[in-house]
PDB file of C-alpha atoms and ligand atoms in Angstrom:
ATOM      1  CA  MET A  30       2.624  -9.386  13.811  1.00  0.00           C
ATOM      2  CA  ASN A  31       5.147  -7.159  15.141  1.00  0.00           C
ATOM      3  CA  VAL A  32       8.549  -5.824  12.769  1.00  0.00           C
ATOM      4  CA  PRO A  33      10.421  -8.699  14.049  1.00  0.00           C
ATOM      5  CA  GLN A  34       8.396 -11.654  13.033  1.00  0.00           C
ATOM      6  CA  ILE A  35       7.771  -9.715   9.486  1.00  0.00           C
ATOM      7  CA  VAL A  36      11.897  -9.154   9.040  1.00  0.00           C
ATOM      8  CA  ALA A  37      12.149 -13.291  10.058  1.00  0.00           C
ATOM      9  CA  MET A  38      10.164 -14.810   7.259  1.00  0.00           C
ATOM     10  CA  LYS A  39      12.434 -13.416   4.678  1.00  0.00           C
ATOM     11  CA  ASP A  40      13.621 -17.231   3.029  1.00  0.00           C
ATOM     12  CA  LYS A  41      11.097 -18.819   5.513  1.00  0.00           C
ATOM     13  CA  GLU A  42       7.453 -17.703   4.396  1.00  0.00           C
ATOM     14  CA  LYS A  43       6.580 -15.874   1.390  1.00  0.00           C
ATOM     15  CA  ILE A  44       4.409 -12.320   3.124  1.00  0.00           C
ATOM     16  CA  SER A  45       0.869 -11.204   2.013  1.00  0.00           C
ATOM     17  CA  MET A  46       0.678  -7.321   2.044  1.00  0.00           C
ATOM     18  CA  LEU A  47      -2.273  -5.687   1.482  1.00  0.00           C
ATOM     19  CA  THR A  48      -3.877  -2.198   1.183  1.00  0.00           C
ATOM     20  CA  ALA A  49      -6.806  -1.157   3.467  1.00  0.00           C
ATOM     21  CA  TYR A  50      -8.071   1.827   3.749  1.00  0.00           C
ATOM     22  CA  ASP A  51     -11.015   1.618   6.495  1.00  0.00           C
ATOM     23  CA  TYR A  52     -12.409  -0.463   9.060  1.00  0.00           C
ATOM     24  CA  THR A  53     -14.397  -3.110   6.771  1.00  0.00           C
ATOM     25  CA  SER A  54     -11.717  -3.152   4.235  1.00  0.00           C
ATOM     26  CA  ALA A  55      -9.230  -3.888   7.264  1.00  0.00           C
ATOM     27  CA  ARG A  56     -11.517  -6.531   8.932  1.00  0.00           C
ATOM     28  CA  ILE A  57     -11.722  -8.317   5.523  1.00  0.00           C
ATOM     29  CA  ALA A  58      -7.995  -8.238   5.011  1.00  0.00           C
ATOM     30  CA  ASP A  59      -7.421  -9.012   8.490  1.00  0.00           C
ATOM     31  CA  GLU A  60     -10.030 -12.208   9.150  1.00  0.00           C
ATOM     32  CA  ALA A  61      -8.429 -13.139   6.342  1.00  0.00           C
ATOM     33  CA  GLY A  62      -5.302 -13.712   7.211  1.00  0.00           C
ATOM     34  CA  ILE A  63      -2.696 -11.026   6.030  1.00  0.00           C
ATOM     35  CA  ASP A  64       0.389 -10.542   7.016  1.00  0.00           C
ATOM     36  CA  ILE A  65       0.750  -6.831   6.738  1.00  0.00           C
ATOM     37  CA  ILE A  66      -2.063  -4.260   5.950  1.00  0.00           C
ATOM     38  CA  LEU A  67      -0.454  -0.878   4.053  1.00  0.00           C
ATOM     39  CA  VAL A  68      -2.491   2.005   4.570  1.00  0.00           C
ATOM     40  CA  GLY A  69      -1.415   3.244   0.850  1.00  0.00           C
ATOM     41  CA  ASP A  70      -1.602   6.537  -0.582  1.00  0.00           C
ATOM     42  CA  SER A  71      -2.987   5.186  -3.304  1.00  0.00           C
ATOM     43  CA  LEU A  72      -6.157   5.805  -1.319  1.00  0.00           C
ATOM     44  CA  GLY A  73      -5.783   9.535  -3.185  1.00  0.00           C
ATOM     45  CA  MET A  74      -7.029   7.278  -6.336  1.00  0.00           C
ATOM     46  CA  VAL A  75      -9.402   4.082  -4.986  1.00  0.00           C
ATOM     47  CA  MET A  76     -11.092   6.507  -2.409  1.00  0.00           C
ATOM     48  CA  GLN A  77     -10.884  10.263  -3.473  1.00  0.00           C
ATOM     49  CA  GLY A  78     -10.994   9.361  -7.434  1.00  0.00           C
ATOM     50  CA  LYS A  79      -8.111  12.082  -7.683  1.00  0.00           C
ATOM     51  CA  THR A  80      -5.302  11.306 -10.482  1.00  0.00           C
ATOM     52  CA  SER A  81      -2.332  10.845  -8.695  1.00  0.00           C
ATOM     53  CA  THR A  82      -1.242  10.386  -4.355  1.00  0.00           C
ATOM     54  CA  ILE A  83       0.531  13.524  -4.578  1.00  0.00           C
ATOM     55  CA  PRO A  84      -2.985  15.521  -3.580  1.00  0.00           C
ATOM     56  CA  VAL A  85      -3.212  13.151  -0.698  1.00  0.00           C
ATOM     57  CA  THR A  86      -2.212  14.928   3.406  1.00  0.00           C
ATOM     58  CA  VAL A  87      -0.789  13.778   6.700  1.00  0.00           C
ATOM     59  CA  ASP A  88      -4.247  14.090   7.801  1.00  0.00           C
ATOM     60  CA  GLU A  89      -6.171  12.084   5.579  1.00  0.00           C
ATOM     61  CA  MET A  90      -3.600   9.391   5.738  1.00  0.00           C
ATOM     62  CA  ILE A  91      -4.424   9.672   9.660  1.00  0.00           C
ATOM     63  CA  TYR A  92      -7.793   9.507   9.470  1.00  0.00           C
ATOM     64  CA  HIS A  93      -7.563   6.633   7.023  1.00  0.00           C
ATOM     65  CA  ALA A  94      -5.111   4.687   9.058  1.00  0.00           C
ATOM     66  CA  LYS A  95      -7.336   5.456  12.762  1.00  0.00           C
ATOM     67  CA  MET A  96     -10.365   3.509  10.920  1.00  0.00           C
ATOM     68  CA  VAL A  97      -8.343   0.703   9.786  1.00  0.00           C
ATOM     69  CA  LYS A  98      -6.532   0.479  13.485  1.00  0.00           C
ATOM     70  CA  GLN A  99     -10.183  -0.440  14.327  1.00  0.00           C
ATOM     71  CA  GLY A 100     -10.580  -2.983  12.232  1.00  0.00           C
ATOM     72  CA  THR A 101      -7.060  -4.587  12.789  1.00  0.00           C
ATOM     73  CA  LYS A 102      -6.387  -7.437  15.270  1.00  0.00           C
ATOM     74  CA  ASN A 103      -3.319  -9.200  14.248  1.00  0.00           C
ATOM     75  CA  ALA A 104      -1.844  -7.919  11.350  1.00  0.00           C
ATOM     76  CA  LEU A 105       1.053  -5.496  11.171  1.00  0.00           C
ATOM     77  CA  ILE A 106       0.075  -1.938   9.725  1.00  0.00           C
ATOM     78  CA  VAL A 107       1.741  -0.099   8.124  1.00  0.00           C
ATOM     79  CA  VAL A 108       1.020   3.459   7.204  1.00  0.00           C
ATOM     80  CA  ASP A 109       2.473   5.456   4.008  1.00  0.00           C
ATOM     81  CA  MET A 110       3.843   9.024   4.506  1.00  0.00           C
ATOM     82  CA  PRO A 111       2.477  11.129   1.761  1.00  0.00           C
ATOM     83  CA  PHE A 112       4.142  13.549  -0.753  1.00  0.00           C
ATOM     84  CA  MET A 113       6.094  16.707   1.234  1.00  0.00           C
ATOM     85  CA  SER A 114       5.843  14.856   4.414  1.00  0.00           C
ATOM     86  CA  TYR A 115       9.325  13.544   4.674  1.00  0.00           C
ATOM     87  CA  GLN A 116      10.765  15.061   1.600  1.00  0.00           C
ATOM     88  CA  ALA A 117      11.352  18.490   2.332  1.00  0.00           C
ATOM     89  CA  ASP A 118      13.661  17.785   5.688  1.00  0.00           C
ATOM     90  CA  TYR A 119      14.220  14.950   7.858  1.00  0.00           C
ATOM     91  CA  VAL A 120      13.316  17.112  11.009  1.00  0.00           C
ATOM     92  CA  GLU A 121       9.905  17.339   9.531  1.00  0.00           C
ATOM     93  CA  ALA A 122       9.895  13.918   8.321  1.00  0.00           C
ATOM     94  CA  VAL A 123      10.621  12.473  11.696  1.00  0.00           C
ATOM     95  CA  LYS A 124       7.975  15.018  13.399  1.00  0.00           C
ATOM     96  CA  ASN A 125       5.560  13.532  10.792  1.00  0.00           C
ATOM     97  CA  ALA A 126       5.824   9.998  11.107  1.00  0.00           C
ATOM     98  CA  GLY A 127       5.431  10.807  15.171  1.00  0.00           C
ATOM     99  CA  LYS A 128       2.178  12.105  14.658  1.00  0.00           C
ATOM    100  CA  ILE A 129       1.424   9.285  12.401  1.00  0.00           C
ATOM    101  CA  MET A 130       2.503   6.529  15.124  1.00  0.00           C
ATOM    102  CA  LYS A 131       0.874   8.375  17.825  1.00  0.00           C
ATOM    103  CA  GLU A 132      -2.797   9.668  16.493  1.00  0.00           C
ATOM    104  CA  THR A 133      -3.079   6.007  14.382  1.00  0.00           C
ATOM    105  CA  GLY A 134      -1.472   3.720  16.978  1.00  0.00           C
ATOM    106  CA  CYS A 135      -0.476   2.129  14.378  1.00  0.00           C
ATOM    107  CA  ASP A 136       2.983   0.377  13.576  1.00  0.00           C
ATOM    108  CA  ALA A 137       5.243   1.592  11.430  1.00  0.00           C
ATOM    109  CA  VAL A 138       5.222   4.175   8.247  1.00  0.00           C
ATOM    110  CA  LYS A 139       6.856   3.718   4.472  1.00  0.00           C
ATOM    111  CA  LEU A 140       8.566   5.830   2.302  1.00  0.00           C
ATOM    112  CA  GLU A 141       9.345   6.207  -1.060  1.00  0.00           C
ATOM    113  CA  GLY A 142      13.022   7.217  -2.263  1.00  0.00           C
ATOM    114  CA  GLY A 143      16.435   5.711  -2.247  1.00  0.00           C
ATOM    115  CA  ARG A 144      19.811   6.437  -0.982  1.00  0.00           C
ATOM    116  CA  GLU A 145      18.571  10.054  -1.187  1.00  0.00           C
ATOM    117  CA  PHE A 146      16.655   9.463   1.834  1.00  0.00           C
ATOM    118  CA  ALA A 147      19.063   7.699   3.310  1.00  0.00           C
ATOM    119  CA  VAL A 148      19.616  10.524   6.039  1.00  0.00           C
ATOM    120  CA  THR A 149      15.394  10.780   6.679  1.00  0.00           C
ATOM    121  CA  ILE A 150      15.076   7.140   6.988  1.00  0.00           C
ATOM    122  CA  ASN A 151      17.944   6.642   9.360  1.00  0.00           C
ATOM    123  CA  ALA A 152      16.313   9.998  11.872  1.00  0.00           C
ATOM    124  CA  ILE A 153      12.871   7.925  11.742  1.00  0.00           C
ATOM    125  CA  VAL A 154      13.924   4.596  13.244  1.00  0.00           C
ATOM    126  CA  SER A 155      16.735   6.699  15.464  1.00  0.00           C
ATOM    127  CA  ALA A 156      13.034   8.096  16.582  1.00  0.00           C
ATOM    128  CA  GLY A 157      11.963   4.488  17.337  1.00  0.00           C
ATOM    129  CA  ILE A 158       9.297   4.046  14.376  1.00  0.00           C
ATOM    130  CA  PRO A 159       9.993   1.275  12.125  1.00  0.00           C
ATOM    131  CA  VAL A 160      10.273   2.176   8.315  1.00  0.00           C
ATOM    132  CA  MET A 161       9.385   0.151   5.342  1.00  0.00           C
ATOM    133  CA  GLY A 162      11.392   1.291   1.998  1.00  0.00           C
ATOM    134  CA  HIS A 163       9.527   1.670  -1.310  1.00  0.00           C
ATOM    135  CA  LEU A 164      11.754   1.937  -4.484  1.00  0.00           C
ATOM    136  CA  GLY A 165      11.203   1.413  -8.076  1.00  0.00           C
ATOM    137  CA  LEU A 166       8.062   3.069  -9.768  1.00  0.00           C
ATOM    138  CA  THR A 167       7.517   5.334  -7.084  1.00  0.00           C
ATOM    139  CA  PRO A 168       4.247   7.135  -7.814  1.00  0.00           C
ATOM    140  CA  GLN A 169       5.130  10.259  -5.842  1.00  0.00           C
ATOM    141  CA  SER A 170       7.382  11.343  -8.648  1.00  0.00           C
ATOM    142  CA  ILE A 171       5.302  10.907 -11.033  1.00  0.00           C
ATOM    143  CA  ASN A 172       5.831  14.082 -12.179  1.00  0.00           C
ATOM    144  CA  ILE A 173       9.710  13.206 -13.021  1.00  0.00           C
ATOM    145  CA  PHE A 174       8.674  10.487 -14.587  1.00  0.00           C
ATOM    146  CA  GLY A 175       6.336  11.530 -16.704  1.00  0.00           C
ATOM    147  CA  SER A 176       4.442   8.070 -16.576  1.00  0.00           C
ATOM    148  CA  TYR A 177       3.426   4.833 -14.275  1.00  0.00           C
ATOM    149  CA  LYS A 178       5.667   2.282 -16.822  1.00  0.00           C
ATOM    150  CA  ALA A 179       7.963   0.513 -15.422  1.00  0.00           C
ATOM    151  CA  ARG A 180      11.236   1.324 -14.089  1.00  0.00           C
ATOM    152  CA  GLY A 181      14.924  -0.523 -13.851  1.00  0.00           C
ATOM    153  CA  LYS A 182      14.574  -1.585 -17.648  1.00  0.00           C
ATOM    154  CA  ASN A 183      17.833  -0.176 -18.216  1.00  0.00           C
ATOM    155  CA  GLU A 184      21.416  -1.334 -16.778  1.00  0.00           C
ATOM    156  CA  LYS A 185      21.778   2.462 -15.314  1.00  0.00           C
ATOM    157  CA  GLU A 186      18.116   2.521 -13.665  1.00  0.00           C
ATOM    158  CA  ALA A 187      18.420  -0.950 -12.817  1.00  0.00           C
ATOM    159  CA  LYS A 188      21.815  -0.357 -10.838  1.00  0.00           C
ATOM    160  CA  LYS A 189      20.833   2.353  -9.063  1.00  0.00           C
ATOM    161  CA  ILE A 190      17.707   0.050  -8.052  1.00  0.00           C
ATOM    162  CA  ILE A 191      19.649  -2.589  -6.108  1.00  0.00           C
ATOM    163  CA  GLU A 192      22.696   0.657  -5.138  1.00  0.00           C
ATOM    164  CA  ASP A 193      19.433   2.213  -3.207  1.00  0.00           C
ATOM    165  CA  ALA A 194      18.424  -0.831  -1.361  1.00  0.00           C
ATOM    166  CA  LYS A 195      21.923  -1.624   0.105  1.00  0.00           C
ATOM    167  CA  TYR A 196      21.639   2.480   0.959  1.00  0.00           C
ATOM    168  CA  ILE A 197      18.230   2.458   2.639  1.00  0.00           C
ATOM    169  CA  GLN A 198      18.597  -1.367   4.452  1.00  0.00           C
ATOM    170  CA  GLU A 199      22.049   0.059   6.057  1.00  0.00           C
ATOM    171  CA  ALA A 200      19.361   3.599   6.927  1.00  0.00           C
ATOM    172  CA  GLY A 201      17.181   1.157   8.818  1.00  0.00           C
ATOM    173  CA  VAL A 202      14.752   0.324   6.559  1.00  0.00           C
ATOM    174  CA  PHE A 203      12.749  -3.330   7.871  1.00  0.00           C
ATOM    175  CA  SER A 204      11.366  -3.695   4.745  1.00  0.00           C
ATOM    176  CA  ILE A 205      11.284  -3.015   0.618  1.00  0.00           C
ATOM    177  CA  VAL A 206       8.709  -2.281  -1.532  1.00  0.00           C
ATOM    178  CA  LEU A 207       9.749  -3.017  -5.029  1.00  0.00           C
ATOM    179  CA  GLU A 208       6.871  -1.064  -7.496  1.00  0.00           C
ATOM    180  CA  SER A 209       7.060  -2.362 -11.165  1.00  0.00           C
ATOM    181  CA  VAL A 210      10.481  -4.065 -11.926  1.00  0.00           C
ATOM    182  CA  PRO A 211      11.921  -6.853 -13.885  1.00  0.00           C
ATOM    183  CA  LYS A 212      11.532 -10.132 -12.295  1.00  0.00           C
ATOM    184  CA  ASN A 213      15.244 -10.808 -12.426  1.00  0.00           C
ATOM    185  CA  LEU A 214      16.269  -7.511 -11.228  1.00  0.00           C
ATOM    186  CA  ALA A 215      13.919  -7.715  -7.772  1.00  0.00           C
ATOM    187  CA  LYS A 216      15.347 -10.728  -7.704  1.00  0.00           C
ATOM    188  CA  LYS A 217      18.958  -9.631  -7.536  1.00  0.00           C
ATOM    189  CA  VAL A 218      17.797  -6.767  -5.206  1.00  0.00           C
ATOM    190  CA  THR A 219      16.328 -10.049  -2.731  1.00  0.00           C
ATOM    191  CA  GLN A 220      19.584 -11.602  -3.392  1.00  0.00           C
ATOM    192  CA  SER A 221      21.184  -8.556  -2.213  1.00  0.00           C
ATOM    193  CA  VAL A 222      19.723  -7.078   1.253  1.00  0.00           C
ATOM    194  CA  SER A 223      18.734  -9.127   4.020  1.00  0.00           C
ATOM    195  CA  VAL A 224      15.209  -7.780   4.646  1.00  0.00           C
ATOM    196  CA  PRO A 225      12.711  -8.954   3.314  1.00  0.00           C
ATOM    197  CA  THR A 226      11.288  -7.667  -0.799  1.00  0.00           C
ATOM    198  CA  ILE A 227       7.967  -7.120  -1.299  1.00  0.00           C
ATOM    199  CA  GLY A 228       6.794  -7.015  -4.806  1.00  0.00           C
ATOM    200  CA  ILE A 229       4.181  -5.388  -7.029  1.00  0.00           C
ATOM    201  CA  GLY A 230       4.553  -5.895 -10.752  1.00  0.00           C
ATOM    202  CA  ALA A 231       7.908  -7.101  -9.568  1.00  0.00           C
ATOM    203  CA  GLY A 232       7.573 -10.448 -10.101  1.00  0.00           C
ATOM    204  CA  VAL A 233       7.581 -14.443  -8.180  1.00  0.00           C
ATOM    205  CA  HIS A 234      11.449 -14.060  -6.761  1.00  0.00           C
ATOM    206  CA  THR A 235      10.691 -11.209  -3.821  1.00  0.00           C
ATOM    207  CA  ASP A 236      10.390 -12.315  -0.242  1.00  0.00           C
ATOM    208  CA  GLY A 237       6.548 -11.259  -0.164  1.00  0.00           C
ATOM    209  CA  GLN A 238       3.455  -9.368  -2.422  1.00  0.00           C
ATOM    210  CA  VAL A 239       1.409  -6.243  -2.422  1.00  0.00           C
ATOM    211  CA  LEU A 240      -1.663  -5.707  -3.851  1.00  0.00           C
ATOM    212  CA  VAL A 241      -4.541  -2.811  -3.751  1.00  0.00           C
ATOM    213  CA  PHE A 242      -7.600  -3.842  -1.944  1.00  0.00           C
ATOM    214  CA  HIS A 243      -9.752  -2.264  -4.519  1.00  0.00           C
ATOM    215  CA  ASP A 244      -7.719  -3.573  -7.780  1.00  0.00           C
ATOM    216  CA  MET A 245      -7.632  -7.790  -6.244  1.00  0.00           C
ATOM    217  CA  LEU A 246     -11.041  -7.317  -5.881  1.00  0.00           C
ATOM    218  CA  GLY A 247     -12.125  -5.379  -9.067  1.00  0.00           C
ATOM    219  CA  LEU A 248     -13.924  -2.979  -7.219  1.00  0.00           C
ATOM    220  CA  PHE A 249     -11.796  -0.124  -9.093  1.00  0.00           C
ATOM    221  CA  ASP A 250     -11.714  -0.692 -12.787  1.00  0.00           C
ATOM    222  CA  ASP A 251     -10.670   2.618 -13.969  1.00  0.00           C
ATOM    223  CA  PHE A 252      -7.294   1.011 -15.364  1.00  0.00           C
ATOM    224  CA  LYS A 253      -5.455  -2.196 -14.586  1.00  0.00           C
ATOM    225  CA  PRO A 254      -2.475  -1.822 -14.658  1.00  0.00           C
ATOM    226  CA  LYS A 255      -0.420  -5.371 -16.234  1.00  0.00           C
ATOM    227  CA  PHE A 256       0.395  -6.577 -12.638  1.00  0.00           C
ATOM    228  CA  VAL A 257      -2.933  -6.729 -10.905  1.00  0.00           C
ATOM    229  CA  LYS A 258      -4.830 -10.352 -10.712  1.00  0.00           C
ATOM    230  CA  ARG A 259      -8.680  -9.814 -10.150  1.00  0.00           C
ATOM    231  CA  TYR A 260      -9.389 -12.579  -7.664  1.00  0.00           C
ATOM    232  CA  ALA A 261     -13.042 -11.438  -7.314  1.00  0.00           C
ATOM    233  CA  HIS A 262     -15.264  -8.862  -9.385  1.00  0.00           C
ATOM    234  CA  LEU A 263     -17.183  -6.846  -6.804  1.00  0.00           C
ATOM    235  CA  LYS A 264     -17.827  -3.681  -8.700  1.00  0.00           C
ATOM    236  CA  LYS A 265     -20.053  -5.760 -11.376  1.00  0.00           C
ATOM    237  CA  GLU A 266     -21.284  -7.771  -8.310  1.00  0.00           C
ATOM    238  CA  ALA A 267     -22.349  -4.588  -6.596  1.00  0.00           C
ATOM    239  CA  VAL A 268     -23.778  -3.241  -9.916  1.00  0.00           C
ATOM    240  CA  GLU A 269     -25.862  -5.575 -10.535  1.00  0.00           C
ATOM    241  CA  ALA A 270     -27.335  -5.705  -6.896  1.00  0.00           C
ATOM    242  CA  VAL A 271     -27.977  -1.255  -6.834  1.00  0.00           C
ATOM    243  CA  LYS A 272     -30.120  -2.131 -10.505  1.00  0.00           C
ATOM    244  CA  THR A 273     -32.003  -5.168  -8.909  1.00  0.00           C
ATOM    245  CA  TYR A 274     -32.625  -2.837  -5.746  1.00  0.00           C
ATOM    246  CA  THR A 275     -33.830   0.048  -7.430  1.00  0.00           C
ATOM    247  CA  LYS A 276     -35.864  -2.368  -9.940  1.00  0.00           C
ATOM    248  CA  GLU A 277     -37.989  -3.406  -6.880  1.00  0.00           C
ATOM    249  CA  VAL A 278     -38.135  -0.479  -5.220  1.00  0.00           C
ATOM    250  CA  LYS A 279     -40.087   1.285  -8.322  1.00  0.00           C
ATOM    251  CA  GLU A 280     -42.308  -1.920  -8.630  1.00  0.00           C
ATOM    252  CA  GLY A 281     -42.843  -2.227  -5.273  1.00  0.00           C
ATOM    253  CA  SER A 282     -41.529  -5.513  -4.484  1.00  0.00           C
ATOM    254  CA  PHE A 283     -39.034  -4.187  -1.643  1.00  0.00           C
ATOM    255  CA  PRO A 284     -39.525  -4.514   0.887  1.00  0.00           C
ATOM    256  CA  THR A 285     -41.907  -7.100   1.654  1.00  0.00           C
ATOM    257  CA  ASP A 286     -43.271  -8.203   5.118  1.00  0.00           C
ATOM    258  CA  GLU A 287     -39.756  -9.820   6.238  1.00  0.00           C
ATOM    259  CA  HIS A 288     -37.924  -5.896   6.321  1.00  0.00           C
ATOM    260  CA  SER A 289     -41.041  -4.497   7.994  1.00  0.00           C
ATOM    261  CA  TYR A 290     -42.355  -4.210  11.705  1.00  0.00           C
ATOM    262  CA  GLU A 291     -45.466  -4.891  12.071  1.00  0.00           C
TER     263      GLU A 291
HETATM  264  O1  KIV B 321      -0.027   3.781  -1.969  1.00  0.00           O
HETATM  265  C1  KIV B 321       0.364   2.327  -2.506  1.00  0.00           C
HETATM  266  O2  KIV B 321      -0.873   1.052  -2.492  1.00  0.00           O
HETATM  267  C2  KIV B 321       1.651   1.625  -2.053  1.00  0.00           C
HETATM  268  C3  KIV B 321       1.420   0.252  -3.239  1.00  0.00           C
HETATM  269  C4  KIV B 321       0.847   0.278  -3.779  1.00  0.00           C
HETATM  270  C5  KIV B 321       2.727  -0.550  -2.625  1.00  0.00           C
HETATM  271  O3  KIV B 321       2.340   2.280  -1.698  1.00  0.00           O
END
């Protein structure tokens, strides 16, 4: 998968995107035929146990992206630019995007924000680095929003999201994540831009969908946003398996000869 192939999928085929944070999760996603793997800064929550994405660093993103690259053969790999790696000024943003690309071998970066980041997006794209945008609920701004509630529910916010989508398209993004917005707003944004939109909690009308690996497999159950569909319940299964293992160790029924050397 490459960026032009993803762009060409708009209006032809829905785009599937899933996060992954290491070799094993990337192999699972890639072998299953996912179009795009996102090394999301959501790793701050599902891998590091933090309460937001704010503390995640560029070096941590690079560490995880390198492992994802090792496990991926076909999918396009997009790496999140973490909080404060692009907000202060566009020169620093280009340098951090370049560092991520050089050290991980991944294909593109993603950053959150609209019109106010158009110059930054343009500078990164001009350096030869594809950028995915991210509008609606932008978790790196949690301290401004105060909650992870849906965005764009009033006319003013909805108008800004549509305008922002046009601004960042003009700046050069190759696709836009729309997070936690009403489905009709997501439809309007999707119709307003020529690049694919990828929704998470944005309804069915976007050009693609993204979910967090640990959410959709039921590995992370600290909380469950309304938009998460659990396709498996792996944490429950894992806890049961570990319980059985502990019991067998204690009663001496593991290991048997099958798992022992002569
Ligand atoms: O970090 C992440 O996982 C994301 C998705 C929610 C789109 O940005």
